[in-house]
PDB file of C-alpha atoms in Angstrom:
ATOM      1  CA  MET L1484      56.111  60.503 180.209  1.00 77.00           C
ATOM      2  CA  ARG L1485      53.257  58.292 179.079  1.00 82.00           C
ATOM      3  CA  VAL L1486      51.632  61.179 177.203  1.00 83.00           C
ATOM      4  CA  ALA L1487      54.902  61.940 175.432  1.00 83.00           C
ATOM      5  CA  LYS L1488      55.258  58.310 174.271  1.00 84.00           C
ATOM      6  CA  SER L1489      51.658  58.244 173.040  1.00 85.00           C
ATOM      7  CA  ALA L1490      52.134  61.530 171.209  1.00 84.00           C
ATOM      8  CA  ALA L1491      55.350  60.244 169.605  1.00 86.00           C
ATOM      9  CA  ILE L1492      53.577  57.106 168.403  1.00 87.00           C
ATOM     10  CA  VAL L1493      50.665  59.108 166.950  1.00 87.00           C
ATOM     11  CA  ILE L1494      53.056  61.501 165.203  1.00 89.00           C
ATOM     12  CA  ALA L1495      55.074  58.574 163.809  1.00 87.00           C
ATOM     13  CA  VAL L1496      51.932  56.866 162.468  1.00 87.00           C
ATOM     14  CA  PHE L1497      50.650  60.048 160.832  1.00 85.00           C
ATOM     15  CA  GLY L1498      54.132  60.803 159.464  1.00 84.00           C
ATOM     16  CA  ALA L1499      54.387  57.334 157.926  1.00 84.00           C
ATOM     17  CA  LEU L1500      50.924  57.676 156.422  1.00 86.00           C
ATOM     18  CA  ALA L1501      51.755  61.114 154.996  1.00 82.00           C
ATOM     19  CA  TRP L1502      55.002  59.802 153.513  1.00 79.00           C
ATOM     20  CA  TYR L1503      53.162  56.854 151.904  1.00 78.00           C
ATOM     21  CA  VAL L1504      50.542  59.142 150.341  1.00 76.00           C
ATOM     22  CA  TRP L1505      53.219  61.556 149.091  1.00 73.00           C
ATOM     23  CA  ASP L1506      55.351  58.724 147.668  1.00 73.00           C
ATOM     24  CA  TYR L1507      52.330  57.063 146.062  1.00 69.00           C
ATOM     25  CA  ASN L1508      51.364  60.195 144.167  1.00 69.00           C
ATOM     26  CA  THR L1509      54.559  62.201 143.616  1.00 68.00           C
ATOM     27  CA  ASP L1510      57.448  59.799 143.204  1.00 64.00           C
ATOM     28  CA  PRO L1511      60.093  61.390 140.890  1.00 60.00           C
ATOM     29  CA  SER L1512      59.720  58.555 138.391  1.00 61.00           C
ATOM     30  CA  GLY L1513      56.066  59.439 137.925  1.00 61.00           C
ATOM     31  CA  GLY L1514      54.504  58.046 141.061  1.00 64.00           C
ATOM     32  CA  LYS L1515      52.843  54.730 141.640  1.00 69.00           C
ATOM     33  CA  ALA L1516      49.390  56.160 140.886  1.00 66.00           C
ATOM     34  CA  LYS L1517      50.606  57.318 137.462  1.00 69.00           C
ATOM     35  CA  ALA L1518      52.217  53.937 136.761  1.00 71.00           C
ATOM     36  CA  GLU L1519      49.040  52.107 137.755  1.00 73.00           C
ATOM     37  CA  ALA L1520      46.960  54.410 135.549  1.00 71.00           C
ATOM     38  CA  ALA L1521      49.317  53.795 132.615  1.00 73.00           C
ATOM     39  CA  ALA L1522      49.127  50.023 133.136  1.00 73.00           C
ATOM     40  CA  SER L1523      45.335  50.201 133.270  1.00 75.00           C
ATOM     41  CA  ALA L1524      45.232  52.287 130.094  1.00 71.00           C
ATOM     42  CA  GLN L1525      47.541  49.800 128.344  1.00 69.00           C
ATOM     43  CA  ALA L1526      45.313  46.907 129.401  1.00 70.00           C
ATOM     44  CA  SER L1527      42.290  48.734 127.992  1.00 73.00           C
ATOM     45  CA  GLU L1528      44.155  49.400 124.736  1.00 70.00           C
ATOM     46  CA  ASP L1529      45.239  45.755 124.488  1.00 67.00           C
ATOM     47  CA  ALA L1530      41.631  44.636 124.964  1.00 72.00           C
ATOM     48  CA  THR L1531      40.585  46.606 121.861  1.00 83.00           C
ATOM     49  CA  HIS L1532      42.915  44.375 119.811  1.00 85.00           C
ATOM     50  CA  ASP L1533      41.648  41.047 121.193  1.00 88.00           C
ATOM     51  CA  PRO L1534      38.262  40.447 119.552  1.00 93.00           C
ATOM     52  CA  ASN L1535      35.824  37.779 120.686  1.00 92.00           C
ATOM     53  CA  ILE L1536      33.540  35.809 118.407  1.00 94.00           C
ATOM     54  CA  GLY L1537      30.861  38.173 117.116  1.00 96.00           C
ATOM     55  CA  ASP L1538      33.007  41.329 117.357  1.00 95.00           C
ATOM     56  CA  CYS L1539      33.506  43.416 114.237  1.00 95.00           C
ATOM     57  CA  VAL L1540      37.001  44.653 113.463  1.00 95.00           C
ATOM     58  CA  LYS L1541      39.082  46.798 111.160  1.00 94.00           C
ATOM     59  CA  VAL L1542      42.520  45.413 110.377  1.00 92.00           C
ATOM     60  CA  LYS L1543      45.639  47.555 110.201  1.00 90.00           C
ATOM     61  CA  ASP L1544      48.347  46.185 107.872  1.00 87.00           C
ATOM     62  CA  PRO L1545      46.370  43.079 106.757  1.00 80.00           C
ATOM     63  CA  GLN L1546      49.165  41.815 104.469  1.00 82.00           C
ATOM     64  CA  GLY L1547      52.067  42.513 106.836  1.00 84.00           C
ATOM     65  CA  GLU L1548      51.657  42.282 110.602  1.00 88.00           C
ATOM     66  CA  PRO L1549      47.878  42.507 110.954  1.00 92.00           C
ATOM     67  CA  LEU L1550      46.415  44.213 114.007  1.00 91.00           C
ATOM     68  CA  PRO L1551      42.648  43.839 114.483  1.00 94.00           C
ATOM     69  CA  THR L1552      40.868  46.666 116.284  1.00 93.00           C
ATOM     70  CA  ILE L1553      37.349  46.153 117.589  1.00 93.00           C
ATOM     71  CA  VAL L1554      34.846  48.595 116.096  1.00 94.00           C
ATOM     72  CA  ASP L1555      31.064  48.916 116.138  1.00 94.00           C
ATOM     73  CA  CYS L1556      29.472  46.582 113.585  1.00 95.00           C
ATOM     74  CA  ASP L1557      27.370  49.476 112.213  1.00 95.00           C
ATOM     75  CA  SER L1558      30.478  51.595 111.713  1.00 93.00           C
ATOM     76  CA  PRO L1559      31.759  52.196 108.172  1.00 95.00           C
ATOM     77  CA  GLU L1560      35.191  51.137 109.524  1.00 94.00           C
ATOM     78  CA  ALA L1561      33.977  47.577 110.153  1.00 95.00           C
ATOM     79  CA  GLU L1562      35.687  45.256 107.653  1.00 95.00           C
ATOM     80  CA  TYR L1563      35.299  41.811 109.185  1.00 95.00           C
ATOM     81  CA  LYS L1564      33.300  39.966 111.811  1.00 96.00           C
ATOM     82  CA  THR L1565      35.108  37.544 114.103  1.00 96.00           C
ATOM     83  CA  ALA L1566      33.572  34.142 113.389  1.00 96.00           C
ATOM     84  CA  ASP L1567      35.889  31.630 115.052  1.00 96.00           C
ATOM     85  CA  LYS L1568      38.940  31.323 117.292  1.00 94.00           C
ATOM     86  CA  LEU L1569      41.039  28.221 116.680  1.00 93.00           C
ATOM     87  CA  LEU L1570      43.295  27.342 119.594  1.00 90.00           C
ATOM     88  CA  GLY L1571      46.754  26.026 118.812  1.00 88.00           C
ATOM     89  CA  ASN L1572      49.801  27.117 116.852  1.00 84.00           C
ATOM     90  CA  ASP L1573      49.674  27.090 113.046  1.00 82.00           C
ATOM     91  CA  MET L1574      45.907  26.512 112.814  1.00 89.00           C
ATOM     92  CA  LYS L1575      44.349  27.534 109.497  1.00 93.00           C
ATOM     93  CA  CYS L1576      40.878  28.915 108.814  1.00 94.00           C
ATOM     94  CA  ASP L1577      38.882  26.858 106.328  1.00 93.00           C
ATOM     95  CA  SER L1578      37.397  28.204 103.097  1.00 94.00           C
ATOM     96  CA  LYS L1579      34.126  29.459 104.628  1.00 95.00           C
ATOM     97  CA  TYR L1580      36.109  32.345 106.158  1.00 96.00           C
ATOM     98  CA  VAL L1581      37.491  35.231 104.106  1.00 95.00           C
ATOM     99  CA  TYR L1582      40.429  36.148 106.338  1.00 93.00           C
ATOM    100  CA  GLY L1583      42.488  34.763 109.209  1.00 94.00           C
ATOM    101  CA  ILE L1584      45.115  36.089 111.594  1.00 93.00           C
ATOM    102  CA  GLN L1585      47.524  33.833 113.466  1.00 91.00           C
ATOM    103  CA  VAL L1586      48.374  35.162 116.902  1.00 87.00           C
ATOM    104  CA  ARG L1587      51.499  33.878 118.606  1.00 81.00           C
ATOM    105  CA  GLN L1588      51.969  34.465 122.296  1.00 73.00           C
ATOM    106  CA  SER L1589      55.381  33.909 123.795  1.00 69.00           C
ATOM    107  CA  HIS L1590      54.179  32.575 127.124  1.00 73.00           C
ATOM    108  CA  GLN L1591      50.987  30.838 125.952  1.00 74.00           C
ATOM    109  CA  MET L1592      49.782  28.689 123.113  1.00 83.00           C
ATOM    110  CA  GLY L1593      48.879  30.679 120.015  1.00 89.00           C
ATOM    111  CA  TYR L1594      45.536  30.881 118.250  1.00 91.00           C
ATOM    112  CA  THR L1595      44.027  31.852 114.907  1.00 94.00           C
ATOM    113  CA  LEU L1596      41.176  34.308 114.458  1.00 95.00           C
ATOM    114  CA  CYS L1597      38.889  33.568 111.515  1.00 96.00           C
ATOM    115  CA  PHE L1598      36.749  36.322 109.979  1.00 95.00           C
ATOM    116  CA  THR L1599      33.826  36.756 107.620  1.00 96.00           C
ATOM    117  CA  LYS L1600      32.987  39.924 105.698  1.00 94.00           C
ATOM    118  CA  VAL L1601      30.642  42.351 107.471  1.00 90.00           C
TER     119      VAL L1601
END
């Protein structure tokens, strides 16, 4: 009787573990592993559009809704170098910069990126 209870517990533990692994990787909606990989890829993509001071960028749609993308400073794609980040909504870059992008974040205070020519 004791052996049967022990065996049932071991089988239940291994069954639960197998179900968790199967669900994690093969869920019909894409699986948790796939969702986590997609979220990680999106975070990496978002990071390429959030330059730090000193990063060189190319800007898509500079006159409309500008989107800076970090590029290598030696690349022919490099248009601007990030020179300053002004925290606060509606901040303006002064005349020593050639270009600025205001970034508004719905859940945080916005900021302005100021650029010089490469």
